[in-house]
Structure formats: structure tokens, C-alpha cells
Coordinates of C-alpha atoms in Angstrom, one line a residue:
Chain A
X217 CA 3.9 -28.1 59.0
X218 CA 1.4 -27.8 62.0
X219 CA 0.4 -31.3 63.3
X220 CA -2.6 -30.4 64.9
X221 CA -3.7 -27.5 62.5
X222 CA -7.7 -26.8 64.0
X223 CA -10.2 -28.0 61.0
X224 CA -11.2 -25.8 58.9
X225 CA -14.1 -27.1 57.4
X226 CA -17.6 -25.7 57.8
X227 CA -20.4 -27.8 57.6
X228 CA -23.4 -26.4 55.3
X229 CA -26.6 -25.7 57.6
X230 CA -28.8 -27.2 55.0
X231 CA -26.7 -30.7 54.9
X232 CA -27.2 -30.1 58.6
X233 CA -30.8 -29.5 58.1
X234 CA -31.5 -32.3 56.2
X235 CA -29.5 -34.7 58.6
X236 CA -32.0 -33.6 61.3
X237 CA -35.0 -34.1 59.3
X238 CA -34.1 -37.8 58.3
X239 CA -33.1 -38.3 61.8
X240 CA -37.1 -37.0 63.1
X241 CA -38.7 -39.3 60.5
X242 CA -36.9 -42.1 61.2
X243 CA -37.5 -41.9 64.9
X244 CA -41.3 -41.3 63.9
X245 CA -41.6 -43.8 61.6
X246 CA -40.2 -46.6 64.0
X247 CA -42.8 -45.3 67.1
X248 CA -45.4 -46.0 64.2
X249 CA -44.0 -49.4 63.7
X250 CA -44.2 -49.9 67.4
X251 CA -47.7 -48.2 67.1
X252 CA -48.9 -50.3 64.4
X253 CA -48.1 -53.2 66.2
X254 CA -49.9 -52.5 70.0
X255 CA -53.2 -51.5 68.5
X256 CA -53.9 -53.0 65.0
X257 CA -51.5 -56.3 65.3
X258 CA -50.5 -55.0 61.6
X259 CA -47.6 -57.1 60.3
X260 CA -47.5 -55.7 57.1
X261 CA -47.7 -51.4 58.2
X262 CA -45.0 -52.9 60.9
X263 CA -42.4 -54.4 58.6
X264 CA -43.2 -51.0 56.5
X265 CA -42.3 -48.7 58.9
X266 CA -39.3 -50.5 60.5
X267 CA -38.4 -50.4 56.9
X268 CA -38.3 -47.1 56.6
X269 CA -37.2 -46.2 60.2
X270 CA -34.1 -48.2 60.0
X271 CA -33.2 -47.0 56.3
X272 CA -33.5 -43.3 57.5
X273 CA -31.6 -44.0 60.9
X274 CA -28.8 -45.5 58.8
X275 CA -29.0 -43.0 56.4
X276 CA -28.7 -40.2 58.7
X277 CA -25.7 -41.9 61.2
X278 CA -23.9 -42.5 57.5
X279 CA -24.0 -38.9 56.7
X280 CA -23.1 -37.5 60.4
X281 CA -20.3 -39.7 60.4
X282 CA -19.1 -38.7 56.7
X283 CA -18.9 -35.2 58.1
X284 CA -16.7 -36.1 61.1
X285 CA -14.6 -38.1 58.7
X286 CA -14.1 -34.9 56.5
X287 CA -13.4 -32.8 59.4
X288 CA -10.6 -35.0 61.0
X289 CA -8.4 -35.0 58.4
X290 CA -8.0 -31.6 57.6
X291 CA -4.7 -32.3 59.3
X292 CA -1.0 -33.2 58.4
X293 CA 0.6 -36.3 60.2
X294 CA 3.4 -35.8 61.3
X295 CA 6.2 -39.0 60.6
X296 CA 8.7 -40.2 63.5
X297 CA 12.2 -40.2 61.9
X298 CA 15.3 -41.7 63.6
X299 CA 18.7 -41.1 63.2
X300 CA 21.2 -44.0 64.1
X301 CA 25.2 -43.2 65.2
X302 CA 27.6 -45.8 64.3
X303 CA 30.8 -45.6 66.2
X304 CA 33.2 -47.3 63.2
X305 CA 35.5 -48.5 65.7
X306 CA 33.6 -50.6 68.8
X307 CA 29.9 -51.2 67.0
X308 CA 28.1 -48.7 69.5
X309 CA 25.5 -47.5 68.7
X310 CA 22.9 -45.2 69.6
X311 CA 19.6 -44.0 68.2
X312 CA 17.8 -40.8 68.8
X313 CA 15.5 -38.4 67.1
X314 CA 16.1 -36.6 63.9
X315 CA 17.5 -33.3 64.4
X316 CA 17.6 -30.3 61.6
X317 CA 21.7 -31.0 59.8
X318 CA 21.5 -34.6 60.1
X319 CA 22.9 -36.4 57.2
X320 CA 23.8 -40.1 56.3
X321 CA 27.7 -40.2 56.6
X322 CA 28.4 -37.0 58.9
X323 CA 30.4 -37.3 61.7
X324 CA 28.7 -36.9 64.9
X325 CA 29.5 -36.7 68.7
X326 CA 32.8 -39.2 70.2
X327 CA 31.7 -42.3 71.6
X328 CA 31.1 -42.5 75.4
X329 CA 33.2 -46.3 74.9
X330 CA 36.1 -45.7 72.6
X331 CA 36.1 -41.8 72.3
X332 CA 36.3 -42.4 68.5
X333 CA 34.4 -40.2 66.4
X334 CA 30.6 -41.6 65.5
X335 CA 29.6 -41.5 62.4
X336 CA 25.2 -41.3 61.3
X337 CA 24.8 -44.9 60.0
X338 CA 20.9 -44.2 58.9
X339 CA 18.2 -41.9 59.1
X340 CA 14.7 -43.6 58.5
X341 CA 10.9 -43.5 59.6
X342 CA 9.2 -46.8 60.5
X343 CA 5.9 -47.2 59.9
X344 CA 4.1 -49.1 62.4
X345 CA 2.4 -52.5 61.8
X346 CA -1.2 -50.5 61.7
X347 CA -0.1 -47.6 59.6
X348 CA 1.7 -50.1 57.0
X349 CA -1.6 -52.6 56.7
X350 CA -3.3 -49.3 55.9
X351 CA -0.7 -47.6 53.5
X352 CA 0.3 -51.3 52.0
X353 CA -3.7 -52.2 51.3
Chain B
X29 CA -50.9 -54.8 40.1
X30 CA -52.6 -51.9 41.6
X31 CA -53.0 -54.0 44.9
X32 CA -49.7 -55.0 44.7
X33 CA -48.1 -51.3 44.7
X34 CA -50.6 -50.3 47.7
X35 CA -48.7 -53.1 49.2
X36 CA -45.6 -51.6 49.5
X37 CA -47.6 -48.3 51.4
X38 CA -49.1 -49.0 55.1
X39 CA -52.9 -48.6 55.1
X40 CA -52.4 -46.5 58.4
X41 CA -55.4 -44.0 58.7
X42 CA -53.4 -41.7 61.6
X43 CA -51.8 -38.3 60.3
X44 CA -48.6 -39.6 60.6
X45 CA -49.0 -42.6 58.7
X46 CA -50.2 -40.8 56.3
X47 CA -47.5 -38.1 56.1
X48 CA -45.0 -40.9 56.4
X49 CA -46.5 -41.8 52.9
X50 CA -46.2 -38.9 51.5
X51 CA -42.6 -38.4 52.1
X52 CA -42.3 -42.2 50.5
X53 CA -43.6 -41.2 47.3
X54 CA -42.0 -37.8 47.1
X55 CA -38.8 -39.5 48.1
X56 CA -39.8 -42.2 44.9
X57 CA -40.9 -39.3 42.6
X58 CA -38.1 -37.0 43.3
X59 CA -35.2 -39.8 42.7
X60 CA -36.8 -40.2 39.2
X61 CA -36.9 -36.9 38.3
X62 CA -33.8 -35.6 39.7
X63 CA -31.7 -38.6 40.6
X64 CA -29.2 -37.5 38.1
X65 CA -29.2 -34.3 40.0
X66 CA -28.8 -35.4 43.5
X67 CA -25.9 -37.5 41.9
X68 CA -23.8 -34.8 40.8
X69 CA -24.5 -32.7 43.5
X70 CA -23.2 -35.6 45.4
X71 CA -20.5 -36.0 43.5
X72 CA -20.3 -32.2 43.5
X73 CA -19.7 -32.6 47.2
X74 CA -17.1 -35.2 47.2
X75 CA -15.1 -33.0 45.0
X76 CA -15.4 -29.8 47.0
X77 CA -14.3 -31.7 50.7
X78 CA -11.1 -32.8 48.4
X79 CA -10.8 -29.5 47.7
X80 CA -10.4 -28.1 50.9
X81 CA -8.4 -30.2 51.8
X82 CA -6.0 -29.6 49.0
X83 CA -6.2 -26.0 49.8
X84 CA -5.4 -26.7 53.5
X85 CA -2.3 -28.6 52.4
X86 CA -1.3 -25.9 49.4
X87 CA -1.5 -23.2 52.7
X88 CA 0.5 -25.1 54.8
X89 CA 2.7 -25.5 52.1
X90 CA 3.3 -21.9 51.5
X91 CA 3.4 -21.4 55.2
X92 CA 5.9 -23.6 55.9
X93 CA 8.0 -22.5 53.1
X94 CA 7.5 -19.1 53.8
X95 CA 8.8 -19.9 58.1
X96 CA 11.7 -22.0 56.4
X97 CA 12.8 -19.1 54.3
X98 CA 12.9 -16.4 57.0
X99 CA 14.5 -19.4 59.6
X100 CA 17.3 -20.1 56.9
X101 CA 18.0 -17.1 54.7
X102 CA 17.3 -14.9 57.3
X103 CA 16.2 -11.8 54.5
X104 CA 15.8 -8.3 55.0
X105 CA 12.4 -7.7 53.8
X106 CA 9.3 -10.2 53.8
X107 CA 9.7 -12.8 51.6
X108 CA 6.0 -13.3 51.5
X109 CA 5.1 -11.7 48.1
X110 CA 8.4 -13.6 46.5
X111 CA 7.3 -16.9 47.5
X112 CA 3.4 -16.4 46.1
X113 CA 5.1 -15.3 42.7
X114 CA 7.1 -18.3 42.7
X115 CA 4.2 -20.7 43.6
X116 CA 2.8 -19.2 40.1
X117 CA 5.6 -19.9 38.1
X118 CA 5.0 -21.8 34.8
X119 CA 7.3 -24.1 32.5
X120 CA 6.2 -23.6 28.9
X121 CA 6.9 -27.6 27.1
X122 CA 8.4 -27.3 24.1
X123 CA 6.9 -27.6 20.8
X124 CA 6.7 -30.7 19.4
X125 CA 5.0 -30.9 16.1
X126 CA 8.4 -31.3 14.8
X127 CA 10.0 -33.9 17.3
X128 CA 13.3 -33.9 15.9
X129 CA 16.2 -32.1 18.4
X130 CA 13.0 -32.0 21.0
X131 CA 15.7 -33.4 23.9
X132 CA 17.8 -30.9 23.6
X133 CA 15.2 -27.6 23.6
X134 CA 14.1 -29.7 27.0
X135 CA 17.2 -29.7 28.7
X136 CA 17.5 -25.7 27.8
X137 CA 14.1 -25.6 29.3
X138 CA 15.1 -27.6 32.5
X139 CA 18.5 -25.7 33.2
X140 CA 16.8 -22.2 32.3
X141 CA 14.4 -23.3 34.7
X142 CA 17.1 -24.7 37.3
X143 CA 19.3 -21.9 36.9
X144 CA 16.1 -19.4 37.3
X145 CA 14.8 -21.2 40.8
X146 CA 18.6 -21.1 42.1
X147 CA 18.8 -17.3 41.6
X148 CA 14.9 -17.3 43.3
X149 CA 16.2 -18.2 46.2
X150 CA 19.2 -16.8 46.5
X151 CA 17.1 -14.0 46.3
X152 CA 14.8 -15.0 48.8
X153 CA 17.4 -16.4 51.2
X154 CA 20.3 -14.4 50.9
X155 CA 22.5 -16.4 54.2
X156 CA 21.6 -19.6 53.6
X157 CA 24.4 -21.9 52.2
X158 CA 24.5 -24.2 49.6
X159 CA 22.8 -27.4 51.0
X160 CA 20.2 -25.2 52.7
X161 CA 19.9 -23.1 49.1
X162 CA 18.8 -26.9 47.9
X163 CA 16.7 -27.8 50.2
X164 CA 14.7 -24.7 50.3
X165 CA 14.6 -25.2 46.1
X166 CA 12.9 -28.5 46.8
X167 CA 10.6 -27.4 49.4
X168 CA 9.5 -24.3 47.1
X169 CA 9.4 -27.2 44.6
X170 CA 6.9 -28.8 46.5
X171 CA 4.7 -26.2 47.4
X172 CA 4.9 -25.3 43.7
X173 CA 3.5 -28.4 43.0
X174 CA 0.9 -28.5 45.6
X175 CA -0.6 -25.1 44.4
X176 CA -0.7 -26.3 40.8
X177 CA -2.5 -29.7 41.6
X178 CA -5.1 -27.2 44.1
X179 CA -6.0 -24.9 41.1
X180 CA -6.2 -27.5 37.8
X181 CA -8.3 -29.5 40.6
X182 CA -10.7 -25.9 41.4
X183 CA -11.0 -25.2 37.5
X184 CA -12.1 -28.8 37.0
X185 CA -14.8 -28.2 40.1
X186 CA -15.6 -24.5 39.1
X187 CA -16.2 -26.0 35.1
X188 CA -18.3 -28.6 36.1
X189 CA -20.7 -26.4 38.1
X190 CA -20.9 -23.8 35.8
X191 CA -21.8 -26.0 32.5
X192 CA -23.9 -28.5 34.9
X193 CA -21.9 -31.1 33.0
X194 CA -22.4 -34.8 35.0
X195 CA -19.6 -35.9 32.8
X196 CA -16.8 -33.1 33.7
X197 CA -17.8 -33.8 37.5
X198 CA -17.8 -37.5 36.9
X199 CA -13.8 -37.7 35.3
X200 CA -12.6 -35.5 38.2
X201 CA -14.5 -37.2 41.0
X202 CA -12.8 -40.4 39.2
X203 CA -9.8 -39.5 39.0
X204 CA -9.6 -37.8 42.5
X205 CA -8.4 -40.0 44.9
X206 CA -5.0 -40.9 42.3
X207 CA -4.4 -37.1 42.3
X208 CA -5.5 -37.2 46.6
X209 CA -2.2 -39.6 47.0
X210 CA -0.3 -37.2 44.6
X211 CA -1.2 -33.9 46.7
X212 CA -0.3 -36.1 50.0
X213 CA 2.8 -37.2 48.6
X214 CA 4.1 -33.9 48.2
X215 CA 2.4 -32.7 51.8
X216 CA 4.8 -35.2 53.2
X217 CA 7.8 -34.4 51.3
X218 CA 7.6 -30.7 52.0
X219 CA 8.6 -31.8 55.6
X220 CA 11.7 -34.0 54.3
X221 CA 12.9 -31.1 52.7
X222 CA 12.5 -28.6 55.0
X223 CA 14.5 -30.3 57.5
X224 CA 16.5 -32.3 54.9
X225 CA 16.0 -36.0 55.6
X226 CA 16.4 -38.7 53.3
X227 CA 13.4 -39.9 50.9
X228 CA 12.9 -42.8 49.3
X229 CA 13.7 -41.2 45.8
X230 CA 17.4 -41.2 47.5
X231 CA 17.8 -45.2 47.5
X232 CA 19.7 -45.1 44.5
X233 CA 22.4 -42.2 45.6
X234 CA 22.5 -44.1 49.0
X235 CA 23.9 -47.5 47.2
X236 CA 25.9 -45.0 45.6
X237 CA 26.6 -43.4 49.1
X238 CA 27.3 -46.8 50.6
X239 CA 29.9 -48.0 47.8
X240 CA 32.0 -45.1 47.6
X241 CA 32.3 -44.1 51.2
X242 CA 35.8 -43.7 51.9
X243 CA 37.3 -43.2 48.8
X244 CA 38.9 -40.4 47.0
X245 CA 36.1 -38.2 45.0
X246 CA 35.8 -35.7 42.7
X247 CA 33.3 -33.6 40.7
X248 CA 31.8 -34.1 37.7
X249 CA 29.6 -31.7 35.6
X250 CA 26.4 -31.3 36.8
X251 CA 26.4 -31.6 40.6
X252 CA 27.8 -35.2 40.2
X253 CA 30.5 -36.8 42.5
X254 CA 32.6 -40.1 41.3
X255 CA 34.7 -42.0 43.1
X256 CA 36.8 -44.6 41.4
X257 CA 36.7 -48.0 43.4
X258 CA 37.8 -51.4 43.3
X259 CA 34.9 -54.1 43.0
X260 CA 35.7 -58.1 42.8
X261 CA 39.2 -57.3 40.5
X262 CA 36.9 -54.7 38.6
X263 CA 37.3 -51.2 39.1
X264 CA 34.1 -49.6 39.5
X265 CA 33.5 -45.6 38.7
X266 CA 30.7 -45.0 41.3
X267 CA 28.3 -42.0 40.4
X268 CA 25.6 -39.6 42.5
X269 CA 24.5 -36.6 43.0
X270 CA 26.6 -34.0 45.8
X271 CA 25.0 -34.1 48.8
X272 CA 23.5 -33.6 51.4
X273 CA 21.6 -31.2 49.8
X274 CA 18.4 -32.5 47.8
X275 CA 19.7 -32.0 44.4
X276 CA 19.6 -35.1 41.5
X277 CA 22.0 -33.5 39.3
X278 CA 22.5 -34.5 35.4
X279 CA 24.1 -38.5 36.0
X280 CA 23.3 -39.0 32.3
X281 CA 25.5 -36.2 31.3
X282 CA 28.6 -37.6 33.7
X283 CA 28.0 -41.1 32.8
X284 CA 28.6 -39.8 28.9
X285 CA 31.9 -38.5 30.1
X286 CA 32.7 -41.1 31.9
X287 CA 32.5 -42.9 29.1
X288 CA 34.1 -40.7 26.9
X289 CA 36.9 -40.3 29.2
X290 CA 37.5 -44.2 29.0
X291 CA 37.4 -44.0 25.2
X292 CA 34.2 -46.6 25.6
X293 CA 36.0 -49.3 27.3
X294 CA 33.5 -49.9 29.7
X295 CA 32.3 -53.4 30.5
X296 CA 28.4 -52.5 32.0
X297 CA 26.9 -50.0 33.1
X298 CA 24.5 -50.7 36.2
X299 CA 22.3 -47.7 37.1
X300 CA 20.5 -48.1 40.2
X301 CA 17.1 -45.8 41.1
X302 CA 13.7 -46.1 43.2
X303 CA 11.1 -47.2 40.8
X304 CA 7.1 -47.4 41.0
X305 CA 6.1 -50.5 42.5
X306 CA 2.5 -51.6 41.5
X307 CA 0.0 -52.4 44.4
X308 CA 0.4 -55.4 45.9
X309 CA 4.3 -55.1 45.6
X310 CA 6.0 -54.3 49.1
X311 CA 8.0 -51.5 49.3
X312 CA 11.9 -52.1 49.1
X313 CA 11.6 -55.0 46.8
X314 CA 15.2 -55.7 44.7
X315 CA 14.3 -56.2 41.0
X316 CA 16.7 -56.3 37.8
X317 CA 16.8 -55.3 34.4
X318 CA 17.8 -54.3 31.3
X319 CA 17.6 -50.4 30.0
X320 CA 18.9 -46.8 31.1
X321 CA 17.1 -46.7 35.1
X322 CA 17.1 -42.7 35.3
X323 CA 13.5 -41.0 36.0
X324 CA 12.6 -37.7 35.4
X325 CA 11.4 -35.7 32.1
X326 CA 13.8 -38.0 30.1
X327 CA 16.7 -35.8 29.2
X328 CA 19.6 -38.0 31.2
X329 CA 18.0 -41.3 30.0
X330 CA 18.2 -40.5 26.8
X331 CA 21.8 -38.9 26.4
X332 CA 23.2 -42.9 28.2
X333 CA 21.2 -44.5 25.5
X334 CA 22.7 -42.5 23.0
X335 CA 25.9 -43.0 24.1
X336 CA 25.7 -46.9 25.2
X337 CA 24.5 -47.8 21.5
X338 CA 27.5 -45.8 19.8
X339 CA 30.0 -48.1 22.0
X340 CA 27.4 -51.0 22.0
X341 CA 27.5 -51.3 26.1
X342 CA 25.3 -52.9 27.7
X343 CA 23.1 -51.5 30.5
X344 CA 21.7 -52.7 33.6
X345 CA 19.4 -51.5 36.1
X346 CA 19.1 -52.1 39.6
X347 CA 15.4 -51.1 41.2
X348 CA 13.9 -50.3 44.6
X349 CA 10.1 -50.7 44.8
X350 CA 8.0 -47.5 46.1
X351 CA 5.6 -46.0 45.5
X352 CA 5.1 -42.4 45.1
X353 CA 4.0 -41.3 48.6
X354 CA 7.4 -43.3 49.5
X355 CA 9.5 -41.9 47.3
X356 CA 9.4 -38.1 48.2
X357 CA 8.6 -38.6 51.7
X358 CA 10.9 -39.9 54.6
X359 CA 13.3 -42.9 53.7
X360 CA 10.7 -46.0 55.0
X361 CA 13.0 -48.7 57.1
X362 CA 12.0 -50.9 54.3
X363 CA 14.0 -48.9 51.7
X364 CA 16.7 -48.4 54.1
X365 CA 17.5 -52.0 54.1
X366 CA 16.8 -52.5 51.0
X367 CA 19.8 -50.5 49.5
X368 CA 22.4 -53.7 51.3
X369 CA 20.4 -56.0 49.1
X370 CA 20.9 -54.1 45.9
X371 CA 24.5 -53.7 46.5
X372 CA 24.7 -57.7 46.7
X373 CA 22.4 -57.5 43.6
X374 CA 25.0 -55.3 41.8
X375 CA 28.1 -57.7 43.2
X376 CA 26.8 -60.2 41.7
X377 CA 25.4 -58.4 38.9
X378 CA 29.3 -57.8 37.9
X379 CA 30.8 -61.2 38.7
X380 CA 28.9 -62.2 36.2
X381 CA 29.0 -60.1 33.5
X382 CA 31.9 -58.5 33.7
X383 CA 35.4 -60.0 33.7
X384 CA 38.4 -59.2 36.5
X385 CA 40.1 -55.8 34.9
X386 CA 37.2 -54.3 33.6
X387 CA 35.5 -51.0 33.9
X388 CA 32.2 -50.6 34.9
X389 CA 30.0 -47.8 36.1
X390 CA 27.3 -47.8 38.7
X391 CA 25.1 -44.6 38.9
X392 CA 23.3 -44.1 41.9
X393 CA 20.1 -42.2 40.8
X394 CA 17.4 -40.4 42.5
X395 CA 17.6 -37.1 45.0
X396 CA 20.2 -37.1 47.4
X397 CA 18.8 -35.2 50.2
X398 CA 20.1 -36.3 53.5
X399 CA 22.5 -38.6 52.4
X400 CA 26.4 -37.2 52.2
X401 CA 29.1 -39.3 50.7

């Protein structure tokens, strides 16, 4: 499996489209607001228009960012996993990566201590503290 | 009233405050008028981003079992076309309007089937040898499984769109994100077979793993090693699947013979296996119980419980808490350790109901990918 397959997603021009119009009002309605305020002293048209403004900014962020969400994870994560040699004889021990024909209980290389053959003792991911809040939640 | 809902417009007399107001109460009009609409199309949308995702992992799926094929069984033509008629096959349940003898037509079912995916690959992957013949069965497995989720999910999508039904697209965007963890669950075990590491599913054959290391073994019928060892004055027949290859074998159908064999004289049985922890739980919790612990379609659970109330033994099962993205991807650290404190579980689990020159058995259930013995 690729880790960092390229997304694949295509986002629809009129989603776009409509992104960019919310976006225009949103800025126009909150220069009215500012409008309304230098030349009429409206309070009312003000709190309107901010109203509206900040709705339609947050609106439009929400909806960019729910596309860049979809996007990042058209991908597979890949998972550390570690294999741990066991020498039976002295307690040495050694961990490394997981290669392809690992197994729990095959013999691997002799130990650089007692030259005794080592033996896998475990093969295991760990999920790190940030990963495990999210997978545990 | 009137002056109250002219309240909520601005009495701005510029072009743009008027078109501003204008979009308001189009905005107003169209959510009453087509808010259902704008829902399901919404909903609509959630569905169809889930989708491609799901399609992204069933291609990777095939990919990778396609690259896994060709790296292992090293075949002389393409094994392209194979692997997409495999990722169509289809298990026919058997009828059950009358239930009686149902078990039985399963387990044809399940060894036709076993028996039918073995010569697939052999096919398929004519160099590999047995534990690679396993793992590639479990990887196609998985792919399997992916593409199935992928299309009932599309049919769902395509349904809803067609008939314009708010309630089809409703139950599927509900039940989405379940199935979501489902289709990831098997993304990440496709890995864990490929290169044939552990998964959590294998915490049961590990305590097995654990307690018969160094012992003499032998075989049983189906894909079942036992070892016969001595535990606290008892001796203990110890039961899992051959590994390292993933394979879960039949541990109902040895357990039966087991028992057979000893004429019923058996003090307890403990079967120990990975089981569903509910949210909340952390993984690798220790729990005990009463009851037959072997998952699956039900076949091996049932044969023990048939057996164990004609020579009224009683069973006991060991668990380790995971949940389904846990147990058919890599073995968590959690589980790992876990396993030491179900072995003290079973230790004690014997002292105490069992008495010194008994015979017990202690199936380790689950797949035993990774793990040897």
C-alpha cells in the first residue's frame, strides 16, 4: 500500500463557484457594515450587515476547509511495527524494524554477547500518545 | 408585526444594500422551499466523498494484492484478470426456513469455500509456499471484503439518487461512519497480511503460542497444533492454529477430539480469543467468563457446546478487549502485553477449578498470522 498515494479527489467547479460567491458577499456585506456606520451612524443596518458578513465568512472558511479535509485523507497511513530479539540465554535484546518473514518464536541472528541463537520475543506497533487519544476517543 | 420583520432587513437605500437584501430573502425563501433538498444533496455529498474514499482504498487493495501475488508466486502470466474474478466472488448462506441441520450445510459452505480460495491461489501463485499461500488467502480476503463494502455502499448512493428518496440517503449517511471504521479496518489489515505480522485477532493463538513453546507438538485436524503440557500438577492440552501463516483453523472440531480422545475426562475447558470491547473500554483489557469464546460464523462454537453438554464440562473463557480496527490490523503494544496477563488469568483460572491430576484444555483462538509456536 502507497503511503503517500497523490489525492484523487476532484473538487466540483460549482461547489467552488459557490464558495467564491459567499466569500464576495460576505466581504461586501461587512464594507457595508463599515459603510453604514461612517455615514448614517446606523446601529441597526450595522449589526445587520456584520450579521451577515460574518455568517457568510464562516460559512465559506467551513466549506474550504471541509474540502481540504476530504482531500487529505485520500491516503493510507502507514503503521511503525517493531520486532524485538530475545537472546534466551544472557537477556539481550535488541529491537529493530519489521522485516518481510518475521515471526513470533523464529530463531534469528547469534547474539553479539553469548553467540547463542536469538530468538523474536514480539512483533508489535505502538501507537503514539496523540494517535491513541484519537483512536481511544 | 410588519415593522417588526422590516427590522430584521437594513433600510439601506445604496444598490448594494439593496441587493444584499435580496439575497437575504432568497436565501429565507429558498431554505423553505427546498431545504429538504439542499439537505439530501448535502447528505448526498457526504456520502459520495466516503465513497471515493472507499474506492481509493478497494484500488489499493487490489493493487497491492495484485504486486504481492507477482512478488510471491512469481506466475507465468498476469494475474490481473484472476485476482478481479476473485474480488467478485460470492458465498450463497444457506437456507434457513427450515433451521434444523443449518450448522452443518454452513460448515460445507465454509470448507467448499476454503478449499475453493486455497486452489485460487495456488493458481494464482504457483511458487509460493505454504505460509505465503496463507497470507496471500487473507490478503485476497481482505480486498474481497473491501470491494464488497465499496459496491453495497455505491448501490445504496446510486438508489438513493435515482428514487430521490431522503430516507434511503438518510440510513446510509447514518450508518456510514460504522461501515468507514469497517472499510479502514480492513485497509490496515491488508498490510498485516501482506507482510505477515501479527494482528490483534492473534492474542488468543499467542497465549497459546506462549504456553506451549518448547514442548513436543503435533497436528490435529483442521490446521490445529496441540501440545500436551504440565500446568500447576494439571496437565494442560494447549490448542491453536499452525502458524505463522494467517490461518484460524477448525479449534472447535480438535477440541471435540480432544475430548473424545480423553473419553470426556476433562476438568475445564478455557478458550481464550480477542473480543469486541465497547467504547470507552481500553484495548488489552483481561475479562472472564463463562461460554464457548470462538468467533466467526458460529460453526466451531457450536460443535464445543455440543460436545461440553454431552460430558457436562464446563467452559471458560478468557478475553482480550479490541476493537475491530485492532483486531485485523497490527498487534497494538497494548495487546501484546496483555496476553502475560491472561496466562496469569488462566493460572489461576485452573488452581481453582480444577484439582492437581486433571485434564484441561486451553484453546488459543483467533488468526495466527505472525505468530509461530
Amino acid at each position: 500500500m502507497s503511503e503517500t498515494a497523490p489525492p484523487v479527489r476532484k473538487i466540483s467547479s460549482l461547489f467552488l463557484a459557490v464558495i467564491v460567491v459567499t466569500l464576495g458577499l460576505s466581504i461586501v456585506a461587512l464594507y457595508q457594515a463599515i459603510e453604514s456606520y461612517r455615514n448614517y451612524q446606523d446601529f441597526g443596518a450595522v449589526l445587520n450587515f456584520m450579521m451577515m458578513g460574518v455568517f457568510g465568512l464562516a460559512l465559506s472558511t467551513y466549506m474550504l476547509f471541509q474540502t481540504r479535509r476530504r482531500m487529505l485523507k485520500l491516503t493510507v497511513e502507514l503503521q511503525r511495527v517493531a520486532t524485538t530479539i530475545l537472546c534466551q540465554k544472557c537477556g539481550f535484546k535488541t529491537i529493530r524494524d519489521f522485516q518481510r518473514g518475521d515471526y513470533i518464536f523464529r530463531e534469528a541472528e547469534a547474539c553479539p554477547k553469548c553467540n547463542e541463537k536469538m530468538l523474536i520475543a514480539s512483533i508489535y506497533r505502538e501507537v503514539k500518545e496523540k494517535e491513541k487519544t484519537k483512536e481511544e476517543d | 408585526m410588519l415593522t417588526e420583520i422590516s427590522q430584521i432587513f437594513p433600510a439601506e437605500d445604496n444598490i448594494l444594500g439593496w441587493l444584499l437584501q435580496i439575497v437575504w430573502i432568497v436565501f429565507l425563501v429558498v431554505f423553505m422551499f427546498y431545504g429538504q433538498r439542499i439537505q439530501m444533496w448535502l447528505m448526498l455529498k457526504e456520502v459520495e466523498g466516503s465513497l471515493l474514499r472507499l474506492r481509493f482504498m478497494r484500488d489499493e487493495g487490489r493493487k497491492a494484492a495484485i504486486s504481492i501475488i507477482k512478488e510471491m508466486g512469481k506466475p507465468e502470466q498476469d494475474p490481473t484478470t484472476r485476482v478481479d474474478q476473485f474480488l467478485e466472488y460470492v458465498t450463497l448462506a444457506p437456507q434457513d426456513m427450515d433451521p434444523s441441520g443449518i450448522v452443518w450445510k454452513l460448515e460445507h459452505l465454509l470448507d467448499v469455500r476454503d478449499v475453493r480460495f486455497k486452489d485460487e491461489v495456488k493458481i494464482m501463485a504457483p511458487q509460493a509456499d505454504e505460509t505465503q499461500m496463507n497470507n496471500l488467502e487473507n490478503t485476497l480476503e481482505a480486498a474481497l471484503a473491501l470491494n464488497i463494502i465499496y459496491k453495497v455502499i455505491r448501490h445504496f448512493y446510486l438508489l438513493g439518487k435515482k428514487t430521490l428518496s431522503l430516507y434511503i440517503v438518510m440510513q446510509l449517511q447514518m450508518v456510514l461512519p460504522l461501515v468507514m471504521r469497517e472499510a479502514e479496518a480492513f485497509a490496515s489489515a491488508l498490510r498485516a497480511f501482506t507482510f505477515g505480522q501479527p494482528i490483534g485477532d492473534g492474542a488468543g493463538a499467542l497465549v497459546a503460542a506462549k504456553l506451549m513453546y518448547g514442548h513436543e507438538k503435533r497436528k490435529i485436524p483442521k490446521d490445529i497444533v496441540m501440545a500436551k503440557v504440565p500446568i500447576e500438577g494439571r496437565t494442560a492440552y494447549i490448542l491453536k492454529a499452525e502458524g505463522p501463516g494467517g490461518n484460524v483453523g477448525k479449534p472447535g472440531e480438535a477440541i471435540k477430539q480432544i475430548i473424545e480422545e480423553n473419553g470426556g475426562k476433562i476438568a475445564t475447558i478455557i478458550a481464550v480469543d480477542a473480543a469486541q470491547k465497547l467504547e470507552g473500554e481500553k484495548p488489552g483489557e483481561v475479562a472472564e467468563g463463562v461460554g464457548v469464546a470462538i468467533g466467526g460464523p458460529g460453526v466451531e462454537q457450536f460443535k464445543v457446546e455440543e460436545t461440553v453438554l454431552k460430558y457436562k464440562i464446563p467452559v471458560n473463557a478468557v478475553v482480550i478487549k479490541e476493537d475491530i480496527g485492532e483486531a485485523v490490523s497490527p498487534m497494538r503494544k497494548e495487546i501484546f502485553d496483555a496476553v502475560d496477563a491472561a496466562i496469569e488469568r488462566i493460572k489461576r483460572l485452573i488452581l481453582e477449578r480444577t484439582k492437581e491430576g486433571d485434564f484441561v484444555i486451553i484453546a488459543g483462538v483467533g488468526n495466527t498470522i505472525g505468530i509461530g509456536q
